[in-house]
Short mmCIF file of C-alpha atoms and ligand atoms in Angstrom, two decimals:
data_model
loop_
_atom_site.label_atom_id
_atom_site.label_comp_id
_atom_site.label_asym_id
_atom_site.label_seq_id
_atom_site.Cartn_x
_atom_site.Cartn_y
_atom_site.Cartn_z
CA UNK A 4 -17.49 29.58 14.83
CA UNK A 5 -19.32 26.52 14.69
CA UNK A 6 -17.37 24.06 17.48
CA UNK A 7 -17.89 21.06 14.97
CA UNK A 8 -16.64 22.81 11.89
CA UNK A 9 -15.03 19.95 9.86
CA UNK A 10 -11.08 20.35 8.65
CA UNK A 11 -12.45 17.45 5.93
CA UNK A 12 -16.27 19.20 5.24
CA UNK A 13 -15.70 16.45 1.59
CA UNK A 14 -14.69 13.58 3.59
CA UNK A 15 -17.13 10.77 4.83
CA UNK A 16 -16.38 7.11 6.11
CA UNK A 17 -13.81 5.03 3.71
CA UNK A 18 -14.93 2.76 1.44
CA UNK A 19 -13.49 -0.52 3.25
CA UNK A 20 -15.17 0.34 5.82
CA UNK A 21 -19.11 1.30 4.09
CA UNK A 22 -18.47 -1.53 1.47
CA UNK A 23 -16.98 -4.12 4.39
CA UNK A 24 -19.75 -3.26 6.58
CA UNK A 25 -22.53 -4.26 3.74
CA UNK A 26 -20.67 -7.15 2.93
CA UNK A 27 -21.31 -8.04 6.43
CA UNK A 28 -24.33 -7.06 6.32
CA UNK A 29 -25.85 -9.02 3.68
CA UNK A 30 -23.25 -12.34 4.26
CA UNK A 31 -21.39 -11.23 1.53
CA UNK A 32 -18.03 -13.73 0.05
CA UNK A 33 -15.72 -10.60 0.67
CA UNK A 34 -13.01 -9.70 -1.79
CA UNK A 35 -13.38 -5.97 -0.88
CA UNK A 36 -10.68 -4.71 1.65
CA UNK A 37 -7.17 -6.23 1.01
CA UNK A 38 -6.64 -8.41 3.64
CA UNK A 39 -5.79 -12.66 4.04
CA UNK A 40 -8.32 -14.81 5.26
CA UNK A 41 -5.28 -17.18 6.38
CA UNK A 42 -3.19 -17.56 9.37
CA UNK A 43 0.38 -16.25 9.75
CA UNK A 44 3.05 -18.54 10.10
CA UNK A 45 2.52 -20.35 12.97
CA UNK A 46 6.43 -19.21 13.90
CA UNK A 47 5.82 -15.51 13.93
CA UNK A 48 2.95 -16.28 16.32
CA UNK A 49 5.29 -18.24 18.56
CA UNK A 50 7.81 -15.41 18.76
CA UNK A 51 5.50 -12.89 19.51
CA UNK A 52 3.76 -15.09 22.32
CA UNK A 53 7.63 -15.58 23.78
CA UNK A 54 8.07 -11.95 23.89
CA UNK A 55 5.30 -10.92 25.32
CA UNK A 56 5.78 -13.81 27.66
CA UNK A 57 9.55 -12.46 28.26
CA UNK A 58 8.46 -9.29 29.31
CA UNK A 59 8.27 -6.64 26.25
CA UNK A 60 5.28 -5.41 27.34
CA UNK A 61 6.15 -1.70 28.09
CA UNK A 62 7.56 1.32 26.06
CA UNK A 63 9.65 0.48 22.83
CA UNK A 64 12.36 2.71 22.11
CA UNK A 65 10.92 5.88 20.09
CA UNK A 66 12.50 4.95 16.65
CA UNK A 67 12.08 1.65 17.24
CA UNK A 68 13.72 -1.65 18.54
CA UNK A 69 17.32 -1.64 17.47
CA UNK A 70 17.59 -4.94 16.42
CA UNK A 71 14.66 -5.15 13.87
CA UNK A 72 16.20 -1.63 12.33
CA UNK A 73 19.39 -3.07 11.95
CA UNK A 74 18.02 -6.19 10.36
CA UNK A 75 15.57 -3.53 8.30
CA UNK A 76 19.10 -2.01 7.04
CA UNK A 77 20.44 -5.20 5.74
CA UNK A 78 17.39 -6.39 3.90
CA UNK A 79 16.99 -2.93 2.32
CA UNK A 80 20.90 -3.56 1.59
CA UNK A 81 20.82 -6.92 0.14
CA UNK A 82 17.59 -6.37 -2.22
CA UNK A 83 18.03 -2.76 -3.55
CA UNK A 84 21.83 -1.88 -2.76
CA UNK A 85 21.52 1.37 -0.43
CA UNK A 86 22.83 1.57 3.05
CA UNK A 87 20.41 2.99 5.58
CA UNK A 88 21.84 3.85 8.98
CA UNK A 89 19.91 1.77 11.69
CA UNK A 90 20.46 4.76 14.38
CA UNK A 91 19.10 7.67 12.15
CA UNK A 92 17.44 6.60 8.70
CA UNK A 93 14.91 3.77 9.94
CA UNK A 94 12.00 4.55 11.86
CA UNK A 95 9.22 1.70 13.03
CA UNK A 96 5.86 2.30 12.75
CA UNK A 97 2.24 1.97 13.21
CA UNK A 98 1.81 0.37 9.73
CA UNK A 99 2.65 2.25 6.66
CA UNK A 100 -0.59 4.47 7.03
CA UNK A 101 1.06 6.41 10.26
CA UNK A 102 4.24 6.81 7.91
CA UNK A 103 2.51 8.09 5.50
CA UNK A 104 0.27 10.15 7.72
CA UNK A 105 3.78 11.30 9.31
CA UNK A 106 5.62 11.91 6.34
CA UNK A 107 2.73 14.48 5.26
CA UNK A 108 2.61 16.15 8.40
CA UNK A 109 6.33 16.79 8.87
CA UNK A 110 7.16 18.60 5.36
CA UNK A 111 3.32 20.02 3.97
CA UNK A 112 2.99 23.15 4.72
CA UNK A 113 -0.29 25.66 4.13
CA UNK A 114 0.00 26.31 0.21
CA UNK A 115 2.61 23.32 -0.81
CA UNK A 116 1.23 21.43 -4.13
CA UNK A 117 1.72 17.74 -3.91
CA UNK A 118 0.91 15.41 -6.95
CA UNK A 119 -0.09 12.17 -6.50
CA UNK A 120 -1.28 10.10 -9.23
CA UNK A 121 -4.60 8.92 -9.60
CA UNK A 122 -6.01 6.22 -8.89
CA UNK A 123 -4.48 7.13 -5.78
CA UNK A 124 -4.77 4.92 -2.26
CA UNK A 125 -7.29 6.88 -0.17
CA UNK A 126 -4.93 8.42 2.68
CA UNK A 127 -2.99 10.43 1.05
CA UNK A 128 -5.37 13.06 0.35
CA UNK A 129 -7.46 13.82 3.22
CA UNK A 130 -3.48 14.08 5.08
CA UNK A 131 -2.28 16.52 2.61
CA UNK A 132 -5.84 18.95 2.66
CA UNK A 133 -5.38 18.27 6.51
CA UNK A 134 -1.74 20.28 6.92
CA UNK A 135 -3.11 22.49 4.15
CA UNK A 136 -1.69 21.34 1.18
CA UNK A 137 -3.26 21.48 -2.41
CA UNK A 138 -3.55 18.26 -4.20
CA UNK A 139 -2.33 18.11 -7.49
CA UNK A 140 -3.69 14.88 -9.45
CA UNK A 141 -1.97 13.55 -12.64
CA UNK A 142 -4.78 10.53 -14.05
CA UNK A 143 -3.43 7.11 -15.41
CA UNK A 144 -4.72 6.86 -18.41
CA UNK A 145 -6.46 4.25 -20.34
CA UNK A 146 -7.59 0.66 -19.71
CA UNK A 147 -3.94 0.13 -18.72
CA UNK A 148 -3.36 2.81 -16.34
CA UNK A 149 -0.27 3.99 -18.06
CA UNK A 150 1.91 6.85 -16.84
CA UNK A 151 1.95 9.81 -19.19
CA UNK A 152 5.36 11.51 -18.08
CA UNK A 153 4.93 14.13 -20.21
CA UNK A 154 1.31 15.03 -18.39
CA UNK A 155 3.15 14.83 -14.96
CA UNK A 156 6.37 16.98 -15.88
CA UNK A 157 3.73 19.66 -16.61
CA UNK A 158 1.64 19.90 -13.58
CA UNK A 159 5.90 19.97 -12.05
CA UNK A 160 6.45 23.73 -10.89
CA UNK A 161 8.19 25.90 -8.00
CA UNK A 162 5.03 24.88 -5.48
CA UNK A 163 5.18 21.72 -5.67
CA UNK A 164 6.55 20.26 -2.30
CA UNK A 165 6.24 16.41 -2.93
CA UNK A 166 5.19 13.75 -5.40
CA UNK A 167 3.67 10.29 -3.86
CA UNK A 168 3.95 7.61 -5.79
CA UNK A 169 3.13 3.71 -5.14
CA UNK A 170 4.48 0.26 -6.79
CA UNK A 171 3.31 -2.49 -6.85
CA UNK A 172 -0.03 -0.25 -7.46
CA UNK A 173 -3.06 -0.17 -5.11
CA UNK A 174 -5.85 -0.10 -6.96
CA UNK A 175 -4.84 -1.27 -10.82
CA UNK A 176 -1.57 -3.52 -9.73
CA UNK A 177 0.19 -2.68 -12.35
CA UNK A 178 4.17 -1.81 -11.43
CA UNK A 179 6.60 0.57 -12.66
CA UNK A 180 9.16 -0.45 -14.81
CA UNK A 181 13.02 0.84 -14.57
CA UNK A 182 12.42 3.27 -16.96
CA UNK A 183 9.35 4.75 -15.24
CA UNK A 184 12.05 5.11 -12.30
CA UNK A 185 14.48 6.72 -14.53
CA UNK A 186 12.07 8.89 -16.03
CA UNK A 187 10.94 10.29 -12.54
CA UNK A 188 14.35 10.77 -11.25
CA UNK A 189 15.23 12.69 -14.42
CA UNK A 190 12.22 15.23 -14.00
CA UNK A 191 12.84 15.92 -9.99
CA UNK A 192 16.54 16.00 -11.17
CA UNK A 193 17.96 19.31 -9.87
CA UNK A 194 14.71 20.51 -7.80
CA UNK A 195 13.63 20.26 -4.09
CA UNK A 196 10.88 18.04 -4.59
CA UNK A 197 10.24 15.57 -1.89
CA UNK A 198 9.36 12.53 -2.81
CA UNK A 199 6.71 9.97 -0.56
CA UNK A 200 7.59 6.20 -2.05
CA UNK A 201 4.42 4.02 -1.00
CA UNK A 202 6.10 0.66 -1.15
CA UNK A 203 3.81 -1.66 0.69
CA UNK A 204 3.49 -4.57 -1.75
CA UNK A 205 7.15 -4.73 -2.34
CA UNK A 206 7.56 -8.34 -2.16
CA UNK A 207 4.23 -9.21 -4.43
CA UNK A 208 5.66 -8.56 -7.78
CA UNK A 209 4.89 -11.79 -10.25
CA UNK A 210 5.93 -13.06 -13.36
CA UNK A 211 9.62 -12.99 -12.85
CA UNK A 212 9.57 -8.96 -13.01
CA UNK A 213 11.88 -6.99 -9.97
CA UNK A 214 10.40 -4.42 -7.54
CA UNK A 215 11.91 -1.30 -8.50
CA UNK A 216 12.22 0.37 -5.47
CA UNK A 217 13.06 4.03 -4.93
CA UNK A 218 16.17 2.99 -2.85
CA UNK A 219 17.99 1.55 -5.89
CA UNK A 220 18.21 4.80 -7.64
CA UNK A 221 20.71 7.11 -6.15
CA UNK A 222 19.00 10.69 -7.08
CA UNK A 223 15.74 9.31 -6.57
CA UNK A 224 16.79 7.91 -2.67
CA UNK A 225 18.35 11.38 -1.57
CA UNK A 226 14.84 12.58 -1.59
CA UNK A 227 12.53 10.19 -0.20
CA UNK A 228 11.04 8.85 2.27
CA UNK A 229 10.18 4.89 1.26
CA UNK A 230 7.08 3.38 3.92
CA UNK A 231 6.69 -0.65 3.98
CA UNK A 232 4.43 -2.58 5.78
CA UNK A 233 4.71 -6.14 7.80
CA UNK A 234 1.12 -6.27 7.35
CA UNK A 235 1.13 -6.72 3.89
CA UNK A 236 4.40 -8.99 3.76
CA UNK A 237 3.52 -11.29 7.01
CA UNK A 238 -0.63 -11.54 6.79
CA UNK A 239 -0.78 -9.65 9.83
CA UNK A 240 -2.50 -6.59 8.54
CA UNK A 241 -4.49 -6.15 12.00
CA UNK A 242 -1.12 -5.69 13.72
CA UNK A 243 -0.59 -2.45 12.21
CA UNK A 244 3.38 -2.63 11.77
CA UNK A 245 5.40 -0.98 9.31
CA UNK A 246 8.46 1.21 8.58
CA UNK A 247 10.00 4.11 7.17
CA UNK A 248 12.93 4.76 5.81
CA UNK A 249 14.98 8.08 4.84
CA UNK A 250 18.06 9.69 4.62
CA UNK A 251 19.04 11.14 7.60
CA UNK A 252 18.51 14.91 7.11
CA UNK A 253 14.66 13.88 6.68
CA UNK A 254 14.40 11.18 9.07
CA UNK A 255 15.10 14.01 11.60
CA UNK A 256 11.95 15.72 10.45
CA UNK A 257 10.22 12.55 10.78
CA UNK A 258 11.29 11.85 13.89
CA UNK A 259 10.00 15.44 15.11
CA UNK A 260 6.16 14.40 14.53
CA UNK A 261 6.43 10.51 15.16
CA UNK A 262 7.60 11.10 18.80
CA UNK A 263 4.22 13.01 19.49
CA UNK A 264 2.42 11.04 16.86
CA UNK A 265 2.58 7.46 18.66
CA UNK A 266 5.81 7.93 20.10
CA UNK A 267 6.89 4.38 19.35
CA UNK A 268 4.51 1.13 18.56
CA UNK A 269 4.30 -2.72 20.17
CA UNK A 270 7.06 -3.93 21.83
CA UNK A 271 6.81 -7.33 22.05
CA UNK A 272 5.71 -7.67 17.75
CA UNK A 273 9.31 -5.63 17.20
CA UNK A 274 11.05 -8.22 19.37
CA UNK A 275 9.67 -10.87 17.24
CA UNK A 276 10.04 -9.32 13.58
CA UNK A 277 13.50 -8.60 14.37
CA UNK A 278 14.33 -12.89 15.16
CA UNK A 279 11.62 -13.43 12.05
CA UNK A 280 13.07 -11.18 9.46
CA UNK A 281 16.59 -13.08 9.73
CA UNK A 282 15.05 -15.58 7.52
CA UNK A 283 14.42 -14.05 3.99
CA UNK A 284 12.73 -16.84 2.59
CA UNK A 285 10.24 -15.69 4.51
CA UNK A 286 9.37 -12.34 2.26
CA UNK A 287 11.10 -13.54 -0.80
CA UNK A 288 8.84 -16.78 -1.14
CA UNK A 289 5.44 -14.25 -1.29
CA UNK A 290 5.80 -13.34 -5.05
CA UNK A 291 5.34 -16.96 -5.85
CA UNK A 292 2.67 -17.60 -2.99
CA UNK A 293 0.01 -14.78 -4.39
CA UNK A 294 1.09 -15.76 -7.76
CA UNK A 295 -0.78 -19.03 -7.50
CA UNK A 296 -3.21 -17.82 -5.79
CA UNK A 297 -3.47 -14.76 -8.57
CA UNK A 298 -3.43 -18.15 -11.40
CA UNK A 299 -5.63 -19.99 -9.31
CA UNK A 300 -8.46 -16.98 -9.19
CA UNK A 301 -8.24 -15.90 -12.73
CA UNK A 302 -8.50 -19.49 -13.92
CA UNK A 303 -11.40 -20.21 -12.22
CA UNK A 304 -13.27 -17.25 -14.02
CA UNK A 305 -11.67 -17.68 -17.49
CA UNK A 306 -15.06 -18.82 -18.58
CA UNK A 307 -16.95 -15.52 -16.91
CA UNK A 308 -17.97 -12.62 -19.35
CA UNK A 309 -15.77 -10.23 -16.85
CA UNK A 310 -12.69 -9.07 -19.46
CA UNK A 311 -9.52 -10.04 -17.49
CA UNK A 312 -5.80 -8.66 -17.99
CA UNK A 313 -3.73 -10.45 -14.91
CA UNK A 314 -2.26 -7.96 -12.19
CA UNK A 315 1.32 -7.58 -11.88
CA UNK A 316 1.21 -6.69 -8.48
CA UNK A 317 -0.17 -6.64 -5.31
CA UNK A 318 -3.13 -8.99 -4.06
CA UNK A 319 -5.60 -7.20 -6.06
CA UNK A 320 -7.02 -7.61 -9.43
CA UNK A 321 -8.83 -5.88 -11.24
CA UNK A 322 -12.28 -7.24 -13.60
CA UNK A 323 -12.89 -5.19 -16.36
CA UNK A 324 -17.65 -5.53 -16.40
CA UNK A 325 -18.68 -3.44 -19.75
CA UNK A 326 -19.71 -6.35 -21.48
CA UNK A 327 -22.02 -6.89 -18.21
CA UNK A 328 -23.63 -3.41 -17.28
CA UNK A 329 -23.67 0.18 -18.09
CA UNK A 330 -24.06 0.74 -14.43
CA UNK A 331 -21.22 2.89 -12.38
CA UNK A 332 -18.99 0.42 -10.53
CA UNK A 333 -20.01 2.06 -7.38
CA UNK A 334 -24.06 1.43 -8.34
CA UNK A 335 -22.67 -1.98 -9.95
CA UNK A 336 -20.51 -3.20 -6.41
CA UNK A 337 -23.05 -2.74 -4.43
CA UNK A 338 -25.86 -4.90 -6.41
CA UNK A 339 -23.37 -7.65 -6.36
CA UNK A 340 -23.40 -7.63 -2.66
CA UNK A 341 -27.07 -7.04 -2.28
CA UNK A 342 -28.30 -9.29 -5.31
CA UNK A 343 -25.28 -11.81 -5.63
CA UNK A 344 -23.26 -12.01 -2.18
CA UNK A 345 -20.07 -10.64 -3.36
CA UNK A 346 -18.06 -7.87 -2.08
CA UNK A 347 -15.10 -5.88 -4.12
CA UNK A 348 -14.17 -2.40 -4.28
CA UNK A 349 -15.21 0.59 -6.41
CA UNK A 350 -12.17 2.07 -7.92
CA UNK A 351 -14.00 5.41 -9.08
CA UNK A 352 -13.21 5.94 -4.80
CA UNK A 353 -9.54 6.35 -5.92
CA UNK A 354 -10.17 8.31 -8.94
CA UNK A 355 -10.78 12.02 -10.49
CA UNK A 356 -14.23 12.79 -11.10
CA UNK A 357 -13.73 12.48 -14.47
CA UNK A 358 -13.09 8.63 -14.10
CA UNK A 359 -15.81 6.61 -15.67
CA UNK A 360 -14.34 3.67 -16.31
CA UNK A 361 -16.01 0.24 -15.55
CA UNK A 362 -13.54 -1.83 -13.23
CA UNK A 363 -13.90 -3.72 -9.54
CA UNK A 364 -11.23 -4.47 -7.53
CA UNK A 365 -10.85 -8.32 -5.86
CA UNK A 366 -8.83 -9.04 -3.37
CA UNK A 367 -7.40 -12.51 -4.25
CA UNK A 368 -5.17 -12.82 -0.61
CA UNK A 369 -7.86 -15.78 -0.01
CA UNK A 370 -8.13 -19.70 0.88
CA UNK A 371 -9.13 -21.45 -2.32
CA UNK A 372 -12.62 -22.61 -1.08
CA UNK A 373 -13.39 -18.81 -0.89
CA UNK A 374 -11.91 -18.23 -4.12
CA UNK A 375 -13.70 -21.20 -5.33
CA UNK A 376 -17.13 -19.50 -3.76
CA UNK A 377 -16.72 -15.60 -5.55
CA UNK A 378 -15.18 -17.40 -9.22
CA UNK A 379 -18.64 -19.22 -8.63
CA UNK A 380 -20.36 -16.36 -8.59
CA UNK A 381 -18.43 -14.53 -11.16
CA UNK A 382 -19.69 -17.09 -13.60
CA UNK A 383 -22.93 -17.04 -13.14
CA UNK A 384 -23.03 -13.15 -13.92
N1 PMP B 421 -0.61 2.10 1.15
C1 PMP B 421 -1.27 1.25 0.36
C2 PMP B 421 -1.16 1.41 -1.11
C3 PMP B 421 -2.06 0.24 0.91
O1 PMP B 421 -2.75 -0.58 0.10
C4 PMP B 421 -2.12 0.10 2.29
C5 PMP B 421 -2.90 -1.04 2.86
N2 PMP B 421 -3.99 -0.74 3.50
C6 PMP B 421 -1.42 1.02 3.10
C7 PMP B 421 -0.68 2.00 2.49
C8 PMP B 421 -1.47 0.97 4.58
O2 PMP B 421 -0.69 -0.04 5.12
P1 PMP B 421 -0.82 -0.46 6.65
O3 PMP B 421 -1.93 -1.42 6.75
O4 PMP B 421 0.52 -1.05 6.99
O5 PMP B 421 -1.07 0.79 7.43
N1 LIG B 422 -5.07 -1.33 1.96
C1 LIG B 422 -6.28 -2.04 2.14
C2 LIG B 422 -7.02 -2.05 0.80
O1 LIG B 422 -6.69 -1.33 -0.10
C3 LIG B 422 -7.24 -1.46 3.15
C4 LIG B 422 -6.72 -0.74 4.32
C5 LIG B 422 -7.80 -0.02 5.04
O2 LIG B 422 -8.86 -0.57 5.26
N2 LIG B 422 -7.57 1.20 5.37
O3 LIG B 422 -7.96 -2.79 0.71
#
């Protein structure tokens, strides 16, 4: 056997990384990978220099530092009405990709189907064909992404292990409604099926609409595991911190891989979330914060031939280009870096091959004067 035989022979370098390092590059205004351009609260930054300065600087407990769980538990509590036990259902980790990455490893086994819907947020398939799983893809469908239940009951059957799903949506923003929720829980009504609740961009939900979290509804809850991130919620993406969350019959699965996963992650940044998150302004003020900044974007191209329907979610939205080009938006994102100085994603990277649809994805979690600089741009095109 060859000694370098890959376990991913289909899998090259992700796209934030190829597209962030051409942005680079060529000096590109970068709306690619999602992250702020902005400084965390000055107050979080305080409370992690006082901890490190206080002496957190060796092993956290494995599940994590009790007090940030607990305070985990009552946020979960106040915003979607489910208990989760601090000592057994609330693990802390190394962003939401290592829960995800987790979640994957503990319950896919060789042969399991898992659907995920597409577009889908590039980790989750590599980790399932990793532990030998089969991906199962149900495709979004139209300009609107919409859900097609009846499309994903049918691909529903005694393999499948797992369904991961993700709201607020990374790439297309869009979020599911209550009755997307309900319709879910009716079809894994009954059955075994895990299910893997990506939940990163909880609190960036805009226009008055609610987060419908998989905690709020009871059948749905009893079989999944729910991964968040501080990264996303606290513009700290580079710190990596996140957390699961699970009843407790799974969270002891969990647990099995995360202690020889990372066994447990920063110290002194748990110390400081845990004083931080007793202040929900905090999160709750961030649907209104990227809403402005969502306004401020789109209303700076309204006059750009780019066709525009406003994201409900996230810090990404996406521009619609077939009055522009024919080209592929892979072909099409990299001549706006090379010709134009702008950098945005490719969605066809989170797509079926059958995808040829003409979107880019902008990340909008910018200062205005960069906003200012790619709506500039966008108008000239
Ligand atoms: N899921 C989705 C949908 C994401 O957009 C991201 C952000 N990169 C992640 C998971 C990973 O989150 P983290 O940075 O906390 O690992
Ligand atoms: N979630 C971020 C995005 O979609 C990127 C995270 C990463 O680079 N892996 O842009």
């Amino acid at each position: 056997m060859n000694i370098t035989e890959s376990k991913l022979p289909n899998i090259g370098t992700t796209i934030f990384t190829t597209i962030g390092q051409l942005a680079n590059a060529h000096n590109a205004v970068n709306l690619s990978q999602g992250f702020p351009n902005f400084e965390p609260d000055a107050r979080l930054l305080e409370l992690v220099d006082l901890a490190f300065k206080k002496g957190y600087n060796q092993y956290a407990p494995m599940q994590g530092v009790f007090a940030l769980r607990e305070i985990i538990s009552e946020k979960i509590e106040q915003l979607y009405g489910r208990y989760y036990h601090p000592e057994s259902e609330i693990i802390v980790t190394a962003g939401a990709t290592q829960a995800i990455f987790t979640t994957i490893s503990a319950f896919v086994h060789p042969g399991d189907e898992v659907v995920i819907i597409k577009p889908a947020y590039d980790s989750y398939e590599p980790a399932i064909e990793l532990f030998g799983g089969k991906v199962v893809p149900v495709d979004l469908e139209g300009a609107a992404f919409e859900m097609n239940w009846a499309k994903f009951k049918s691909v529903i059957g005694p393999k499948t292990k797992m369904v991961v799903i993700n709201t607020p949506h990374n790439p297309t923003g869009a979020i599911w409604s209550e009755s997307d929720m309900l319709q879910l829980q009716e079809i894994l009504k009954g059955s075994n099926i895990l299910l893997l609740s990506d939940e990163v961009y909880e609190h960036i939900v805009f226009d008055e609409k609610k987060h419908e979290s998989a905690a709020k509804y009871a059948d749905l809850a009893s079989r999944s595991i729910i991964c968040s991130s501080f990264g996303k919620t606290f513009h700290v993406t580079g710190w990596k911190m996140g957390y699961c969350v699970a009843p407790k019959s799974l969270m002891q699965e969990f647990q099995k891989v995360h202690q020889f996963n990372v066994f447990s992650v920063n110290h002194a940044i748990q110390i400081a979330l845990s004083e931080y998150l007793k202040h929900p302004e905090h999160y709750l003020s961030l649907g209104n914060f990227y809403q402005q900044k969502r306004d401020y974007f789109l209303n700076a191209i309204k006059g750009s031939r780019f066709r525009i329907a406003p994201t409900a979610g996230t810090y990404f939205q996406l521009l619609e280009y077939s009055d522009i080009t024919e080209e592929k938006d892979m072909d099409f994102a990299k001549r706006l870096i090379l010709e134009h100085k702008l950098a945005s994603i490719p969605i066809s990277v989170f797509c079926g091959a059958n995808y040829d649809q003409k979107f880019l994805r902008f990340c909008f979690a910018k200062t205005e004067n960069i906003l200012d600089q790619a709506a500039g741009i966008l108008n000239s095109i």
